Amino acid sequence: MKKLLCIYYLFCIATLAYAQDLRFNANGKFKIVQFTDVHYIFNDSRAEIAIERINEVLSAEKPDLVMFTGDIIYGKPAEAGMRTVLEQVSKQKIPFAVTFGNHDDEQGLSREELLKIIQRIPYSLTSTTKGISGTTNFILPVKSSDGQQDAEILYVFDSHSYSQIKEVGGYDYIDFDQIQWYREHSSKYTQANRGTPLPSLAFFHIPLPEYNQAAADENAALFGTRKEKACASALNSGLFTTMKEMGDIEGVFVGHDHDNDYAVMWQGILLAYGRYTGGNTVYNNLSNGARVIELTEGEKGFRTWIRVKGHTEQHVKFPESFLKPNK
């Protein structure tokens, strides 16, 4: 028994050490795959195409990190469903992180209970920050290729579920204490970088109201598919404004709306959807897949594309692809 405990302890330490060492590779690249809205139901044949696509994307892209941006499960038993999805990544020894959507905690387990399950799966980087609203608020720094300094910061937010204000319907907003948490950490990273904001990305489930503003602007460059209005919160808590003030966020990546996969620049920040990853357990009118984000060390912006069955599409480079030439 002691031997088994020792082996388990060493495995946990090795996994943790690996997890804390996200870094650009020797070629100066760091690749993120975003899966969103898997809507997996355990032992439901309609959901199997989601598992098939996850494995196909992982095999083709070989990412350094996988981000799940909510609504992973859509039925009971919650633990079996969550484990089935996440273990597709874990078994390939790829670090992954999860932020919750509005449906994950509707399957019999709370967010706190789901978090404990997720954290026990090898290669999970999913964490929590106590004292602020929500469960899955955490930061993932990506080190330079030599491991000596932070080169990119990934902010993960819990965008909650439904409005908590009686007179306001629809979806909730990212709260003021979460915004203050982001502001404080952003300032610290900027100070440590001699006053220059560190390039950063943000991941959460429910889109910001600015997604609708950007998509409605005829002068904003938009790539991809928009088949539905962004189901954002009715109230705007000011996260986008704070991102502009801090000057570090280059891109925001969300899910929630299954028939959108577009990316649009708004006020110098890319507002992007992932590609719906799930099967036919819920509404969808796009072939399922994933968004891929490739960072280059020392280079402003990033490349991003969509991978679906058998091919890729919507290849763009931010910010270059979104800048209109002077007439």
CSV table of C-alpha atoms in Angstrom, one decimal:
chain,number,residue,atom,x,y,z
A,1,MET,CA,0.0,0.0,0.0
A,2,LYS,CA,2.8,2.4,0.9
A,3,LYS,CA,4.5,1.6,-2.4
A,4,LEU,CA,1.3,2.5,-4.3
A,5,LEU,CA,0.9,5.7,-2.4
A,6,CYS,CA,4.5,6.6,-3.1
A,7,ILE,CA,4.0,6.0,-6.8
A,8,TYR,CA,0.8,8.0,-6.9
A,9,TYR,CA,2.5,10.9,-5.0
A,10,LEU,CA,5.5,10.9,-7.4
A,11,PHE,CA,3.0,10.9,-10.4
A,12,CYS,CA,1.1,13.8,-8.9
A,13,ILE,CA,4.3,15.8,-8.4
A,14,ALA,CA,5.6,15.1,-11.9
A,15,THR,CA,2.2,16.1,-13.4
A,16,LEU,CA,2.1,19.3,-11.3
A,17,ALA,CA,5.7,20.2,-12.3
A,18,TYR,CA,4.8,19.7,-16.0
A,19,ALA,CA,1.6,21.7,-15.6
A,20,GLN,CA,3.4,24.7,-14.1
A,21,ASP,CA,5.8,24.9,-17.0
A,22,LEU,CA,3.8,26.0,-20.0
A,23,ARG,CA,6.3,27.6,-22.3
A,24,PHE,CA,7.0,28.4,-25.9
A,25,ASN,CA,8.8,25.6,-27.7
A,26,ALA,CA,12.3,25.7,-29.2
A,27,ASN,CA,10.8,27.1,-32.4
A,28,GLY,CA,9.1,29.9,-30.5
A,29,LYS,CA,5.6,28.6,-31.0
A,30,PHE,CA,2.7,27.9,-28.5
A,31,LYS,CA,-0.5,26.3,-29.8
A,32,ILE,CA,-3.9,26.3,-28.0
A,33,VAL,CA,-6.9,24.3,-29.1
A,34,GLN,CA,-10.2,25.6,-27.9
A,35,PHE,CA,-13.1,23.1,-27.5
A,36,THR,CA,-16.4,24.6,-26.7
A,37,ASP,CA,-20.0,23.4,-26.1
A,38,VAL,CA,-19.3,19.7,-26.2
A,39,HIS,CA,-22.8,19.1,-24.7
A,40,TYR,CA,-21.8,15.5,-24.0
A,41,ILE,CA,-24.3,13.0,-22.6
A,42,PHE,CA,-22.8,9.9,-21.3
A,43,ASN,CA,-23.7,6.7,-23.3
A,44,ASP,CA,-25.8,8.8,-25.8
A,45,SER,CA,-24.9,7.8,-29.4
A,46,ARG,CA,-25.7,11.4,-30.6
A,47,ALA,CA,-22.7,12.6,-28.6
A,48,GLU,CA,-20.1,10.2,-30.0
A,49,ILE,CA,-19.2,12.4,-32.9
A,50,ALA,CA,-18.0,15.0,-30.3
A,51,ILE,CA,-15.5,12.5,-28.9
A,52,GLU,CA,-14.4,11.5,-32.4
A,53,ARG,CA,-13.8,15.1,-33.4
A,54,ILE,CA,-11.9,15.9,-30.2
A,55,ASN,CA,-9.5,13.1,-30.9
A,56,GLU,CA,-9.1,14.0,-34.6
A,57,VAL,CA,-8.3,17.6,-33.7
A,58,LEU,CA,-5.8,16.6,-31.1
A,59,SER,CA,-4.1,14.2,-33.5
A,60,ALA,CA,-3.9,16.7,-36.2
A,61,GLU,CA,-2.9,19.8,-34.2
A,62,LYS,CA,-0.8,18.4,-31.4
A,63,PRO,CA,-1.5,21.4,-29.1
A,64,ASP,CA,0.5,22.6,-26.1
A,65,LEU,CA,-2.7,23.4,-24.2
A,66,VAL,CA,-6.4,22.7,-24.6
A,67,MET,CA,-9.0,25.2,-23.3
A,68,PHE,CA,-12.6,24.0,-22.7
A,69,THR,CA,-14.8,27.1,-22.7
A,70,GLY,CA,-17.9,25.7,-21.1
A,71,ASP,CA,-21.0,23.5,-21.5
A,72,ILE,CA,-19.0,20.3,-21.6
A,73,ILE,CA,-21.8,18.1,-20.3
A,74,TYR,CA,-25.5,18.1,-21.0
A,75,GLY,CA,-26.9,15.1,-19.1
A,76,LYS,CA,-26.5,12.8,-16.1
A,77,PRO,CA,-24.4,11.2,-14.8
A,78,ALA,CA,-22.3,14.3,-14.6
A,79,GLU,CA,-19.1,12.8,-13.4
A,80,ALA,CA,-19.0,10.1,-16.0
A,81,GLY,CA,-19.7,12.6,-18.8
A,82,MET,CA,-17.1,15.0,-17.6
A,83,ARG,CA,-14.5,12.4,-17.2
A,84,THR,CA,-15.2,10.9,-20.6
A,85,VAL,CA,-14.6,14.2,-22.4
A,86,LEU,CA,-11.6,15.4,-20.4
A,87,GLU,CA,-9.8,12.0,-20.4
A,88,GLN,CA,-9.6,12.2,-24.2
A,89,VAL,CA,-7.1,15.0,-23.6
A,90,SER,CA,-5.5,13.7,-20.5
A,91,LYS,CA,-4.7,10.3,-21.9
A,92,GLN,CA,-2.6,12.1,-24.6
A,93,LYS,CA,-0.7,13.9,-21.8
A,94,ILE,CA,-1.7,17.3,-23.0
A,95,PRO,CA,-2.3,20.0,-20.4
A,96,PHE,CA,-5.9,21.3,-20.3
A,97,ALA,CA,-8.0,23.8,-18.5
A,98,VAL,CA,-11.8,24.2,-18.0
A,99,THR,CA,-14.1,27.1,-17.4
A,100,PHE,CA,-17.7,26.4,-16.9
A,101,GLY,CA,-20.7,27.3,-19.0
A,102,ASN,CA,-24.3,27.7,-17.9
A,103,HIS,CA,-25.3,24.1,-18.4
A,104,ASP,CA,-22.4,22.2,-16.7
A,105,ASP,CA,-23.9,22.5,-13.2
A,106,GLU,CA,-27.4,21.6,-14.2
A,107,GLN,CA,-26.6,17.8,-14.4
A,108,GLY,CA,-26.8,17.0,-10.7
A,109,LEU,CA,-23.4,18.3,-9.4
A,110,SER,CA,-22.4,21.8,-8.4
A,111,ARG,CA,-19.6,23.7,-9.9
A,112,GLU,CA,-17.5,23.1,-6.8
A,113,GLU,CA,-18.1,19.4,-7.0
A,114,LEU,CA,-17.3,19.3,-10.7
A,115,LEU,CA,-14.1,21.3,-10.1
A,116,LYS,CA,-12.8,18.7,-7.6
A,117,ILE,CA,-13.4,16.0,-10.2
A,118,ILE,CA,-11.6,18.0,-12.9
A,119,GLN,CA,-8.7,18.8,-10.7
A,120,ARG,CA,-8.1,15.0,-10.1
A,121,ILE,CA,-7.7,14.3,-13.8
A,122,PRO,CA,-4.0,14.2,-14.8
A,123,TYR,CA,-2.8,17.2,-16.7
A,124,SER,CA,-5.6,19.4,-15.6
A,125,LEU,CA,-4.5,23.0,-15.0
A,126,THR,CA,-8.0,24.1,-13.9
A,127,SER,CA,-7.9,26.1,-10.7
A,128,THR,CA,-10.0,28.6,-8.7
A,129,THR,CA,-9.5,31.9,-7.0
A,130,LYS,CA,-11.1,32.2,-3.6
A,131,GLY,CA,-12.8,35.4,-2.5
A,132,ILE,CA,-14.3,36.4,-5.9
A,133,SER,CA,-17.4,35.6,-7.8
A,134,GLY,CA,-17.6,32.3,-9.7
A,135,THR,CA,-15.6,29.1,-9.6
A,136,THR,CA,-13.2,28.9,-12.5
A,137,ASN,CA,-11.3,32.1,-12.4
A,138,PHE,CA,-7.5,31.6,-12.8
A,139,ILE,CA,-4.4,32.6,-14.6
A,140,LEU,CA,-2.1,30.5,-16.8
A,141,PRO,CA,1.3,32.2,-17.6
A,142,VAL,CA,3.2,30.9,-20.6
A,143,LYS,CA,6.9,31.2,-20.2
A,144,SER,CA,9.5,32.2,-22.8
A,145,SER,CA,11.2,29.3,-24.6
A,146,ASP,CA,14.2,29.5,-22.2
A,147,GLY,CA,11.8,29.4,-19.3
A,148,GLN,CA,13.3,32.6,-17.8
A,149,GLN,CA,10.3,34.9,-17.9
A,150,ASP,CA,6.5,35.2,-18.5
A,151,ALA,CA,5.9,35.8,-22.2
A,152,GLU,CA,2.1,35.5,-22.5
A,153,ILE,CA,-0.7,35.5,-20.0
A,154,LEU,CA,-4.0,33.5,-20.3
A,155,TYR,CA,-6.8,34.8,-18.2
A,156,VAL,CA,-9.7,32.4,-17.5
A,157,PHE,CA,-13.0,33.8,-16.2
A,158,ASP,CA,-16.2,32.2,-14.9
A,159,SER,CA,-19.0,33.9,-16.8
A,160,HIS,CA,-21.6,32.4,-14.5
A,161,SER,CA,-25.1,31.4,-15.9
A,162,TYR,CA,-28.3,33.5,-15.6
A,163,SER,CA,-29.0,37.0,-14.4
A,164,GLN,CA,-29.3,37.3,-10.6
A,165,ILE,CA,-31.2,40.6,-10.8
A,166,LYS,CA,-35.0,40.1,-10.6
A,167,GLU,CA,-35.9,42.7,-13.1
A,168,VAL,CA,-33.3,41.6,-15.6
A,169,GLY,CA,-33.7,38.5,-17.6
A,170,GLY,CA,-31.2,36.5,-19.7
A,171,TYR,CA,-27.6,35.7,-18.9
A,172,ASP,CA,-25.3,36.9,-16.1
A,173,TYR,CA,-22.3,39.2,-16.5
A,174,ILE,CA,-18.7,38.9,-15.3
A,175,ASP,CA,-18.8,40.6,-11.9
A,176,PHE,CA,-17.0,43.7,-10.6
A,177,ASP,CA,-14.8,41.7,-8.2
A,178,GLN,CA,-13.6,39.5,-11.1
A,179,ILE,CA,-12.8,42.6,-13.1
A,180,GLN,CA,-10.9,44.0,-10.2
A,181,TRP,CA,-9.0,40.7,-9.8
A,182,TYR,CA,-8.0,40.9,-13.5
A,183,ARG,CA,-7.0,44.6,-13.2
A,184,GLU,CA,-4.7,43.9,-10.2
A,185,HIS,CA,-2.9,41.0,-11.8
A,186,SER,CA,-2.6,42.8,-15.1
A,187,SER,CA,-1.0,45.7,-13.3
A,188,LYS,CA,1.5,43.4,-11.6
A,189,TYR,CA,2.5,41.7,-14.8
A,190,THR,CA,2.9,45.1,-16.5
A,191,GLN,CA,5.1,46.4,-13.6
A,192,ALA,CA,7.2,43.2,-13.7
A,193,ASN,CA,7.7,43.8,-17.5
A,194,ARG,CA,9.1,47.3,-16.9
A,195,GLY,CA,5.9,49.1,-17.6
A,196,THR,CA,5.0,47.3,-20.9
A,197,PRO,CA,1.8,45.2,-20.8
A,198,LEU,CA,2.3,41.5,-21.4
A,199,PRO,CA,0.4,40.1,-24.4
A,200,SER,CA,-2.6,38.3,-23.0
A,201,LEU,CA,-5.7,36.3,-24.0
A,202,ALA,CA,-9.0,35.8,-22.2
A,203,PHE,CA,-11.2,32.7,-22.2
A,204,PHE,CA,-14.8,32.3,-20.9
A,205,HIS,CA,-18.2,31.0,-22.0
A,206,ILE,CA,-20.8,33.7,-22.5
A,207,PRO,CA,-19.9,36.4,-24.9
A,208,LEU,CA,-19.6,40.1,-24.0
A,209,PRO,CA,-22.2,42.6,-25.2
A,210,GLU,CA,-19.5,44.1,-27.4
A,211,TYR,CA,-19.7,41.0,-29.7
A,212,ASN,CA,-23.1,42.4,-30.9
A,213,GLN,CA,-21.7,45.9,-31.3
A,214,ALA,CA,-18.7,44.7,-33.3
A,215,ALA,CA,-20.8,42.4,-35.6
A,216,ALA,CA,-23.2,45.2,-36.3
A,217,ASP,CA,-20.5,47.7,-37.3
A,218,GLU,CA,-20.1,47.7,-41.1
A,219,ASN,CA,-16.5,49.0,-40.7
A,220,ALA,CA,-15.4,46.1,-38.5
A,221,ALA,CA,-13.6,43.2,-40.3
A,222,LEU,CA,-15.4,40.0,-39.5
A,223,PHE,CA,-14.3,36.5,-40.6
A,224,GLY,CA,-16.3,33.3,-40.2
A,225,THR,CA,-20.0,32.4,-39.7
A,226,ARG,CA,-22.6,34.4,-37.8
A,227,LYS,CA,-26.0,32.7,-37.9
A,228,GLU,CA,-27.3,34.1,-34.6
A,229,LYS,CA,-27.2,37.1,-32.4
A,230,ALA,CA,-24.7,36.9,-29.5
A,231,CYS,CA,-26.6,35.8,-26.4
A,232,ALA,CA,-24.7,38.1,-24.1
A,233,SER,CA,-25.8,39.6,-20.8
A,234,ALA,CA,-28.4,42.4,-20.9
A,235,LEU,CA,-26.1,44.5,-18.6
A,236,ASN,CA,-22.6,45.4,-19.3
A,237,SER,CA,-20.2,45.3,-16.3
A,238,GLY,CA,-17.3,46.9,-18.1
A,239,LEU,CA,-14.8,44.1,-18.6
A,240,PHE,CA,-14.1,45.1,-22.2
A,241,THR,CA,-13.4,48.7,-21.1
A,242,THR,CA,-11.1,47.5,-18.5
A,243,MET,CA,-9.2,45.3,-21.0
A,244,LYS,CA,-8.7,48.4,-23.1
A,245,GLU,CA,-7.5,50.4,-20.1
A,246,MET,CA,-5.0,47.7,-19.1
A,247,GLY,CA,-3.7,47.4,-22.7
A,248,ASP,CA,-2.8,43.7,-22.6
A,249,ILE,CA,-5.6,41.6,-23.9
A,250,GLU,CA,-5.3,40.9,-27.6
A,251,GLY,CA,-8.0,38.4,-28.0
A,252,VAL,CA,-11.2,37.1,-26.3
A,253,PHE,CA,-12.4,33.5,-26.9
A,254,VAL,CA,-15.9,32.3,-26.0
A,255,GLY,CA,-18.5,29.7,-26.9
A,256,HIS,CA,-22.2,29.6,-25.9
A,257,ASP,CA,-23.7,30.4,-29.3
A,258,HIS,CA,-23.5,27.2,-31.4
A,259,ASP,CA,-24.1,28.7,-34.8
A,260,ASN,CA,-21.4,31.3,-34.5
A,261,ASP,CA,-17.7,30.8,-35.1
A,262,TYR,CA,-16.6,34.2,-36.3
A,263,ALA,CA,-13.8,36.5,-35.2
A,264,VAL,CA,-14.2,40.2,-35.4
A,265,MET,CA,-11.8,43.1,-34.4
A,266,TRP,CA,-13.4,45.6,-32.1
A,267,GLN,CA,-11.4,48.6,-30.8
A,268,GLY,CA,-8.2,46.7,-31.3
A,269,ILE,CA,-9.2,43.5,-29.6
A,270,LEU,CA,-10.2,40.3,-31.4
A,271,LEU,CA,-13.6,39.0,-30.3
A,272,ALA,CA,-13.8,35.4,-31.3
A,273,TYR,CA,-16.0,32.3,-31.0
A,274,GLY,CA,-14.7,28.8,-30.8
A,275,ARG,CA,-16.2,26.3,-33.1
A,276,TYR,CA,-19.1,24.2,-31.7
A,277,THR,CA,-17.5,20.8,-30.7
A,278,GLY,CA,-20.6,18.8,-29.7
A,279,GLY,CA,-22.8,16.3,-31.4
A,280,ASN,CA,-26.6,16.4,-32.0
A,281,THR,CA,-27.6,16.5,-28.3
A,282,VAL,CA,-28.6,20.2,-28.7
A,283,TYR,CA,-29.2,22.7,-31.5
A,284,ASN,CA,-26.4,23.1,-34.1
A,285,ASN,CA,-26.1,24.0,-37.7
A,286,LEU,CA,-22.3,24.0,-38.2
A,287,SER,CA,-20.1,20.9,-38.6
A,288,ASN,CA,-18.4,20.4,-35.3
A,289,GLY,CA,-14.7,21.1,-34.7
A,290,ALA,CA,-12.4,23.5,-32.8
A,291,ARG,CA,-10.7,26.8,-32.9
A,292,VAL,CA,-6.9,26.8,-32.9
A,293,ILE,CA,-4.7,29.7,-31.7
A,294,GLU,CA,-1.0,29.8,-32.5
A,295,LEU,CA,1.2,32.2,-30.6
A,296,THR,CA,4.7,33.2,-31.8
A,297,GLU,CA,7.3,34.2,-29.1
A,298,GLY,CA,8.2,37.9,-29.3
A,299,GLU,CA,5.6,38.6,-32.1
A,300,LYS,CA,2.6,40.8,-31.6
A,301,GLY,CA,-0.8,39.0,-32.2
A,302,PHE,CA,-1.4,35.5,-33.2
A,303,ARG,CA,-2.6,33.2,-36.0
A,304,THR,CA,-6.0,31.4,-35.6
A,305,TRP,CA,-8.0,29.0,-37.7
A,306,ILE,CA,-10.9,26.5,-37.4
A,307,ARG,CA,-10.4,22.8,-37.7
A,308,VAL,CA,-13.3,20.6,-38.7
A,309,LYS,CA,-13.4,17.0,-40.1
A,310,GLY,CA,-10.7,16.5,-42.6
A,311,HIS,CA,-9.6,20.1,-43.1
A,312,THR,CA,-9.0,23.6,-41.7
A,313,GLU,CA,-10.7,26.9,-42.6
A,314,GLN,CA,-10.9,30.6,-41.7
A,315,HIS,CA,-7.1,31.1,-41.5
A,316,VAL,CA,-6.4,34.7,-40.2
A,317,LYS,CA,-3.6,36.5,-38.6
A,318,PHE,CA,-4.3,39.1,-35.9
A,319,PRO,CA,-4.1,42.0,-36.2
A,320,GLU,CA,-3.0,42.1,-39.9
A,321,SER,CA,-6.0,40.3,-41.4
A,322,PHE,CA,-8.4,42.7,-39.7
A,323,LEU,CA,-6.8,46.0,-40.7
A,324,LYS,CA,-8.4,47.6,-43.7
A,325,PRO,CA,-6.0,49.1,-46.2
A,326,ASN,CA,-5.9,52.9,-46.6
A,327,LYS,CA,-7.8,54.1,-49.6
